[in-house]
């Protein structure tokens, strides 16, 4: 799970120190791709072409920042495709992709999917009607741009629930990525639920290639950290997010 590929952290996607944790430079990204290619036997797949191969690797990008085309070009040098999940309420704004970039991503064979419309940080905390509308509005906007039905999405903010998946499925989503670091595949109705391993600015090429290659230790590390935070996110709610943002800003001096 990547986000933005940029040398200046506020040049693409959401601004701020918390968002910057998930942004890496173009040089670092190229090193990641080289390392991954040395560890996997088959090239990364598109989930829409997936044949339930347990060793399949999917490369995804959340938010829809304007660096998407640069990331796509780096993948294409390897003959690979990625998944670009768009926050549709930000389309065409200063640091996010516009209509033409989205059309170009699809033309070049990449998967374009929904990342909600407004990017709620606690999507599972919304009412069912609000969750439904996040998916409905987003998928309708993307369908109008691409001229095709949207069947792939990712959950913003990392707070997933069955209700989030049910509302996605009701809006035609057949593959929903969340942020749980797991290779287990769930199912809600006709929608498959897939976890992901997060890439942060401190994630090395060695670590990400080990994860892609199926090494147990780095996958377990992410799983343990994620599961330790999970109850805090649920219990703490908005307070947990404010505390997290404060600690990140304090650490980075912002």
PDB file of N, CA and C in Angstrom, residues 14-82:
ATOM      1  N   UNK A  14      -2.505  14.619   0.237  1.00  0.00           N
ATOM      2  CA  UNK A  14      -2.851  15.389   1.422  1.00  0.00           C
ATOM      3  C   UNK A  14      -1.592  15.982   2.064  1.00  0.00           C
ATOM      4  N   UNK A  15      -1.760  17.149   2.666  1.00  0.00           N
ATOM      5  CA  UNK A  15      -0.645  17.836   3.309  1.00  0.00           C
ATOM      6  C   UNK A  15      -0.553  17.449   4.779  1.00  0.00           C
ATOM      7  N   UNK A  16       0.606  17.749   5.374  1.00  0.00           N
ATOM      8  CA  UNK A  16       0.776  17.540   6.800  1.00  0.00           C
ATOM      9  C   UNK A  16       1.752  16.434   7.132  1.00  0.00           C
ATOM     10  N   UNK A  17       2.232  16.456   8.372  1.00  0.00           N
ATOM     11  CA  UNK A  17       3.244  15.494   8.811  1.00  0.00           C
ATOM     12  C   UNK A  17       2.702  14.073   8.869  1.00  0.00           C
ATOM     13  N   UNK A  18       1.412  13.920   9.224  1.00  0.00           N
ATOM     14  CA  UNK A  18       0.848  12.573   9.296  1.00  0.00           C
ATOM     15  C   UNK A  18       0.752  11.953   7.902  1.00  0.00           C
ATOM     16  N   UNK A  19       0.324  12.738   6.914  1.00  0.00           N
ATOM     17  CA  UNK A  19       0.271  12.231   5.541  1.00  0.00           C
ATOM     18  C   UNK A  19       1.667  11.960   4.997  1.00  0.00           C
ATOM     19  N   UNK A  20       2.637  12.787   5.404  1.00  0.00           N
ATOM     20  CA  UNK A  20       4.010  12.650   4.905  1.00  0.00           C
ATOM     21  C   UNK A  20       4.651  11.326   5.298  1.00  0.00           C
ATOM     22  N   UNK A  21       4.161  10.709   6.361  1.00  0.00           N
ATOM     23  CA  UNK A  21       4.690   9.404   6.779  1.00  0.00           C
ATOM     24  C   UNK A  21       4.595   8.369   5.667  1.00  0.00           C
ATOM     25  N   UNK A  22       3.620   8.543   4.782  1.00  0.00           N
ATOM     26  CA  UNK A  22       3.350   7.540   3.758  1.00  0.00           C
ATOM     27  C   UNK A  22       3.824   7.963   2.371  1.00  0.00           C
ATOM     28  N   UNK A  23       4.674   8.973   2.304  1.00  0.00           N
ATOM     29  CA  UNK A  23       5.178   9.448   1.023  1.00  0.00           C
ATOM     30  C   UNK A  23       6.666   9.133   0.883  1.00  0.00           C
ATOM     31  N   UNK A  24       7.047   8.653  -0.297  1.00  0.00           N
ATOM     32  CA  UNK A  24       8.459   8.350  -0.541  1.00  0.00           C
ATOM     33  C   UNK A  24       8.904   9.027  -1.836  1.00  0.00           C
ATOM     34  N   UNK A  25      10.193   9.194  -1.986  1.00  0.00           N
ATOM     35  CA  UNK A  25      10.734   9.864  -3.167  1.00  0.00           C
ATOM     36  C   UNK A  25      10.719   8.930  -4.374  1.00  0.00           C
ATOM     37  N   UNK A  26      10.863   9.540  -5.552  1.00  0.00           N
ATOM     38  CA  UNK A  26      10.914   8.761  -6.789  1.00  0.00           C
ATOM     39  C   UNK A  26      12.110   7.816  -6.797  1.00  0.00           C
ATOM     40  N   UNK A  27      13.227   8.272  -6.242  1.00  0.00           N
ATOM     41  CA  UNK A  27      14.428   7.424  -6.177  1.00  0.00           C
ATOM     42  C   UNK A  27      14.191   6.220  -5.281  1.00  0.00           C
ATOM     43  N   UNK A  28      13.567   6.464  -4.132  1.00  0.00           N
ATOM     44  CA  UNK A  28      13.251   5.356  -3.213  1.00  0.00           C
ATOM     45  C   UNK A  28      12.271   4.384  -3.855  1.00  0.00           C
ATOM     46  N   UNK A  29      11.289   4.911  -4.561  1.00  0.00           N
ATOM     47  CA  UNK A  29      10.292   4.052  -5.199  1.00  0.00           C
ATOM     48  C   UNK A  29      10.940   3.161  -6.262  1.00  0.00           C
ATOM     49  N   UNK A  30      11.820   3.729  -7.047  1.00  0.00           N
ATOM     50  CA  UNK A  30      12.526   2.937  -8.063  1.00  0.00           C
ATOM     51  C   UNK A  30      13.333   1.820  -7.408  1.00  0.00           C
ATOM     52  N   UNK A  31      13.962   2.117  -6.274  1.00  0.00           N
ATOM     53  CA  UNK A  31      14.719   1.093  -5.548  1.00  0.00           C
ATOM     54  C   UNK A  31      13.787   0.009  -5.022  1.00  0.00           C
ATOM     55  N   UNK A  32      12.605   0.394  -4.556  1.00  0.00           N
ATOM     56  CA  UNK A  32      11.618  -0.585  -4.104  1.00  0.00           C
ATOM     57  C   UNK A  32      11.241  -1.534  -5.240  1.00  0.00           C
ATOM     58  N   UNK A  33      10.949  -0.955  -6.413  1.00  0.00           N
ATOM     59  CA  UNK A  33      10.517  -1.778  -7.538  1.00  0.00           C
ATOM     60  C   UNK A  33      11.622  -2.739  -7.984  1.00  0.00           C
ATOM     61  N   UNK A  34      12.858  -2.260  -7.987  1.00  0.00           N
ATOM     62  CA  UNK A  34      13.983  -3.137  -8.338  1.00  0.00           C
ATOM     63  C   UNK A  34      14.099  -4.290  -7.338  1.00  0.00           C
ATOM     64  N   UNK A  35      13.952  -3.963  -6.058  1.00  0.00           N
ATOM     65  CA  UNK A  35      14.061  -4.997  -5.020  1.00  0.00           C
ATOM     66  C   UNK A  35      12.918  -5.997  -5.112  1.00  0.00           C
ATOM     67  N   UNK A  36      11.713  -5.498  -5.361  1.00  0.00           N
ATOM     68  CA  UNK A  36      10.551  -6.383  -5.492  1.00  0.00           C
ATOM     69  C   UNK A  36      10.730  -7.326  -6.672  1.00  0.00           C
ATOM     70  N   UNK A  37      11.192  -6.782  -7.802  1.00  0.00           N
ATOM     71  CA  UNK A  37      11.348  -7.614  -9.003  1.00  0.00           C
ATOM     72  C   UNK A  37      12.355  -8.727  -8.793  1.00  0.00           C
ATOM     73  N   UNK A  38      13.276  -8.520  -7.862  1.00  0.00           N
ATOM     74  CA  UNK A  38      14.260  -9.557  -7.580  1.00  0.00           C
ATOM     75  C   UNK A  38      13.767 -10.634  -6.635  1.00  0.00           C
ATOM     76  N   UNK A  39      12.585 -10.414  -6.049  1.00  0.00           N
ATOM     77  CA  UNK A  39      12.067 -11.368  -5.052  1.00  0.00           C
ATOM     78  C   UNK A  39      10.851 -12.164  -5.522  1.00  0.00           C
ATOM     79  N   UNK A  40      10.131 -11.681  -6.524  1.00  0.00           N
ATOM     80  CA  UNK A  40       8.898 -12.351  -6.935  1.00  0.00           C
ATOM     81  C   UNK A  40       9.099 -13.083  -8.259  1.00  0.00           C
ATOM     82  N   UNK A  41       8.342 -14.151  -8.431  1.00  0.00           N
ATOM     83  CA  UNK A  41       8.476 -14.970  -9.634  1.00  0.00           C
ATOM     84  C   UNK A  41       7.622 -14.447 -10.781  1.00  0.00           C
ATOM     85  N   UNK A  42       6.438 -13.949 -10.462  1.00  0.00           N
ATOM     86  CA  UNK A  42       5.541 -13.412 -11.472  1.00  0.00           C
ATOM     87  C   UNK A  42       5.389 -11.910 -11.258  1.00  0.00           C
ATOM     88  N   UNK A  43       5.122 -11.178 -12.326  1.00  0.00           N
ATOM     89  CA  UNK A  43       4.965  -9.735 -12.180  1.00  0.00           C
ATOM     90  C   UNK A  43       3.699  -9.427 -11.383  1.00  0.00           C
ATOM     91  N   UNK A  44       3.658  -8.269 -10.705  1.00  0.00           N
ATOM     92  CA  UNK A  44       2.461  -7.896  -9.957  1.00  0.00           C
ATOM     93  C   UNK A  44       1.213  -7.939 -10.828  1.00  0.00           C
ATOM     94  N   UNK A  45       0.131  -8.404 -10.243  1.00  0.00           N
ATOM     95  CA  UNK A  45      -1.111  -8.648 -10.958  1.00  0.00           C
ATOM     96  C   UNK A  45      -2.062  -7.468 -10.813  1.00  0.00           C
ATOM     97  N   UNK A  46      -3.075  -7.428 -11.669  1.00  0.00           N
ATOM     98  CA  UNK A  46      -4.222  -6.554 -11.458  1.00  0.00           C
ATOM     99  C   UNK A  46      -5.303  -7.406 -10.807  1.00  0.00           C
ATOM    100  N   UNK A  47      -5.941  -6.891  -9.780  1.00  0.00           N
ATOM    101  CA  UNK A  47      -6.908  -7.711  -9.055  1.00  0.00           C
ATOM    102  C   UNK A  47      -8.076  -8.114  -9.954  1.00  0.00           C
ATOM    103  N   UNK A  48      -8.375  -7.298 -10.961  1.00  0.00           N
ATOM    104  CA  UNK A  48      -9.467  -7.641 -11.871  1.00  0.00           C
ATOM    105  C   UNK A  48      -9.116  -8.825 -12.766  1.00  0.00           C
ATOM    106  N   UNK A  49      -7.836  -9.176 -12.849  1.00  0.00           N
ATOM    107  CA  UNK A  49      -7.378 -10.334 -13.629  1.00  0.00           C
ATOM    108  C   UNK A  49      -6.992 -11.515 -12.750  1.00  0.00           C
ATOM    109  N   UNK A  50      -7.125 -11.366 -11.471  1.00  0.00           N
ATOM    110  CA  UNK A  50      -6.619 -12.325 -10.488  1.00  0.00           C
ATOM    111  C   UNK A  50      -7.283 -13.689 -10.626  1.00  0.00           C
ATOM    112  N   UNK A  51      -6.459 -14.727 -10.580  1.00  0.00           N
ATOM    113  CA  UNK A  51      -6.946 -16.109 -10.698  1.00  0.00           C
ATOM    114  C   UNK A  51      -6.813 -16.851  -9.370  1.00  0.00           C
ATOM    115  N   UNK A  52      -6.915 -16.123  -8.258  1.00  0.00           N
ATOM    116  CA  UNK A  52      -6.808 -16.696  -6.912  1.00  0.00           C
ATOM    117  C   UNK A  52      -5.453 -17.330  -6.631  1.00  0.00           C
ATOM    118  N   UNK A  53      -4.425 -16.854  -7.310  1.00  0.00           N
ATOM    119  CA  UNK A  53      -3.066 -17.306  -7.050  1.00  0.00           C
ATOM    120  C   UNK A  53      -2.627 -16.769  -5.692  1.00  0.00           C
ATOM    121  N   UNK A  54      -2.269 -17.676  -4.785  1.00  0.00           N
ATOM    122  CA  UNK A  54      -1.900 -17.269  -3.424  1.00  0.00           C
ATOM    123  C   UNK A  54      -0.641 -16.421  -3.385  1.00  0.00           C
ATOM    124  N   UNK A  55       0.173 -16.481  -4.439  1.00  0.00           N
ATOM    125  CA  UNK A  55       1.425 -15.716  -4.458  1.00  0.00           C
ATOM    126  C   UNK A  55       1.313 -14.399  -5.221  1.00  0.00           C
ATOM    127  N   UNK A  56       0.115 -14.039  -5.608  1.00  0.00           N
ATOM    128  CA  UNK A  56      -0.070 -12.800  -6.367  1.00  0.00           C
ATOM    129  C   UNK A  56       0.313 -11.588  -5.528  1.00  0.00           C
ATOM    130  N   UNK A  57       0.874 -10.586  -6.192  1.00  0.00           N
ATOM    131  CA  UNK A  57       1.243  -9.328  -5.544  1.00  0.00           C
ATOM    132  C   UNK A  57       0.484  -8.197  -6.229  1.00  0.00           C
ATOM    133  N   UNK A  58      -0.160  -7.353  -5.427  1.00  0.00           N
ATOM    134  CA  UNK A  58      -0.864  -6.189  -5.950  1.00  0.00           C
ATOM    135  C   UNK A  58      -0.183  -4.929  -5.420  1.00  0.00           C
ATOM    136  N   UNK A  59       0.081  -3.981  -6.289  1.00  0.00           N
ATOM    137  CA  UNK A  59       0.665  -2.710  -5.885  1.00  0.00           C
ATOM    138  C   UNK A  59      -0.420  -1.644  -5.963  1.00  0.00           C
ATOM    139  N   UNK A  60      -0.694  -0.998  -4.842  1.00  0.00           N
ATOM    140  CA  UNK A  60      -1.796  -0.044  -4.781  1.00  0.00           C
ATOM    141  C   UNK A  60      -1.321   1.324  -4.308  1.00  0.00           C
ATOM    142  N   UNK A  61      -2.080   2.354  -4.696  1.00  0.00           N
ATOM    143  CA  UNK A  61      -1.784   3.734  -4.316  1.00  0.00           C
ATOM    144  C   UNK A  61      -3.070   4.389  -3.838  1.00  0.00           C
ATOM    145  N   UNK A  62      -3.071   4.850  -2.605  1.00  0.00           N
ATOM    146  CA  UNK A  62      -4.252   5.500  -2.045  1.00  0.00           C
ATOM    147  C   UNK A  62      -4.205   7.019  -2.241  1.00  0.00           C
ATOM    148  N   UNK A  63      -5.356   7.625  -2.177  1.00  0.00           N
ATOM    149  CA  UNK A  63      -5.605   9.069  -2.124  1.00  0.00           C
ATOM    150  C   UNK A  63      -5.844   9.721  -3.475  1.00  0.00           C
ATOM    151  N   UNK A  64      -5.094   9.345  -4.512  1.00  0.00           N
ATOM    152  CA  UNK A  64      -5.277  10.004  -5.809  1.00  0.00           C
ATOM    153  C   UNK A  64      -4.468  11.264  -5.959  1.00  0.00           C
ATOM    154  N   UNK A  65      -3.304  11.326  -5.319  1.00  0.00           N
ATOM    155  CA  UNK A  65      -2.420  12.482  -5.448  1.00  0.00           C
ATOM    156  C   UNK A  65      -1.904  12.640  -6.870  1.00  0.00           C
ATOM    157  N   UNK A  66      -1.437  13.838  -7.193  1.00  0.00           N
ATOM    158  CA  UNK A  66      -1.031  14.141  -8.566  1.00  0.00           C
ATOM    159  C   UNK A  66       0.223  13.397  -9.003  1.00  0.00           C
ATOM    160  N   UNK A  67       0.910  12.726  -8.083  1.00  0.00           N
ATOM    161  CA  UNK A  67       2.092  11.944  -8.459  1.00  0.00           C
ATOM    162  C   UNK A  67       1.723  10.606  -9.090  1.00  0.00           C
ATOM    163  N   UNK A  68       0.437  10.339  -9.255  1.00  0.00           N
ATOM    164  CA  UNK A  68      -0.006   9.032  -9.758  1.00  0.00           C
ATOM    165  C   UNK A  68       0.606   8.676 -11.104  1.00  0.00           C
ATOM    166  N   UNK A  69       0.667   9.635 -12.024  1.00  0.00           N
ATOM    167  CA  UNK A  69       1.224   9.331 -13.348  1.00  0.00           C
ATOM    168  C   UNK A  69       2.714   9.019 -13.278  1.00  0.00           C
ATOM    169  N   UNK A  70       3.423   9.700 -12.388  1.00  0.00           N
ATOM    170  CA  UNK A  70       4.847   9.414 -12.209  1.00  0.00           C
ATOM    171  C   UNK A  70       5.036   8.001 -11.666  1.00  0.00           C
ATOM    172  N   UNK A  71       4.193   7.621 -10.713  1.00  0.00           N
ATOM    173  CA  UNK A  71       4.243   6.255 -10.182  1.00  0.00           C
ATOM    174  C   UNK A  71       3.914   5.248 -11.275  1.00  0.00           C
ATOM    175  N   UNK A  72       2.912   5.571 -12.084  1.00  0.00           N
ATOM    176  CA  UNK A  72       2.510   4.672 -13.172  1.00  0.00           C
ATOM    177  C   UNK A  72       3.647   4.470 -14.163  1.00  0.00           C
ATOM    178  N   UNK A  73       4.347   5.543 -14.492  1.00  0.00           N
ATOM    179  CA  UNK A  73       5.468   5.446 -15.437  1.00  0.00           C
ATOM    180  C   UNK A  73       6.579   4.558 -14.893  1.00  0.00           C
ATOM    181  N   UNK A  74       6.836   4.647 -13.589  1.00  0.00           N
ATOM    182  CA  UNK A  74       7.859   3.795 -12.981  1.00  0.00           C
ATOM    183  C   UNK A  74       7.455   2.330 -13.057  1.00  0.00           C
ATOM    184  N   UNK A  75       6.182   2.049 -12.822  1.00  0.00           N
ATOM    185  CA  UNK A  75       5.691   0.675 -12.938  1.00  0.00           C
ATOM    186  C   UNK A  75       5.804   0.177 -14.377  1.00  0.00           C
ATOM    187  N   UNK A  76       5.455   1.033 -15.314  1.00  0.00           N
ATOM    188  CA  UNK A  76       5.443   0.634 -16.724  1.00  0.00           C
ATOM    189  C   UNK A  76       6.842   0.290 -17.241  1.00  0.00           C
ATOM    190  N   UNK A  77       7.867   0.885 -16.650  1.00  0.00           N
ATOM    191  CA  UNK A  77       9.238   0.541 -17.032  1.00  0.00           C
ATOM    192  C   UNK A  77       9.545  -0.924 -16.726  1.00  0.00           C
ATOM    193  N   UNK A  78       8.800  -1.481 -15.753  1.00  0.00           N
ATOM    194  CA  UNK A  78       8.947  -2.891 -15.403  1.00  0.00           C
ATOM    195  C   UNK A  78       7.937  -3.765 -16.150  1.00  0.00           C
ATOM    196  N   UNK A  79       7.035  -3.133 -16.889  1.00  0.00           N
ATOM    197  CA  UNK A  79       5.965  -3.879 -17.543  1.00  0.00           C
ATOM    198  C   UNK A  79       4.845  -4.225 -16.578  1.00  0.00           C
ATOM    199  N   UNK A  80       4.706  -3.426 -15.511  1.00  0.00           N
ATOM    200  CA  UNK A  80       3.723  -3.700 -14.463  1.00  0.00           C
ATOM    201  C   UNK A  80       2.580  -2.693 -14.505  1.00  0.00           C
ATOM    202  N   UNK A  81       1.481  -3.064 -13.836  1.00  0.00           N
ATOM    203  CA  UNK A  81       0.354  -2.163 -13.657  1.00  0.00           C
ATOM    204  C   UNK A  81       0.060  -2.013 -12.165  1.00  0.00           C
ATOM    205  N   UNK A  82      -0.563  -0.903 -11.809  1.00  0.00           N
ATOM    206  CA  UNK A  82      -0.921  -0.650 -10.421  1.00  0.00           C
ATOM    207  C   UNK A  82      -2.391  -0.348 -10.265  1.00  0.00           C
TER     208      UNK A  82
END
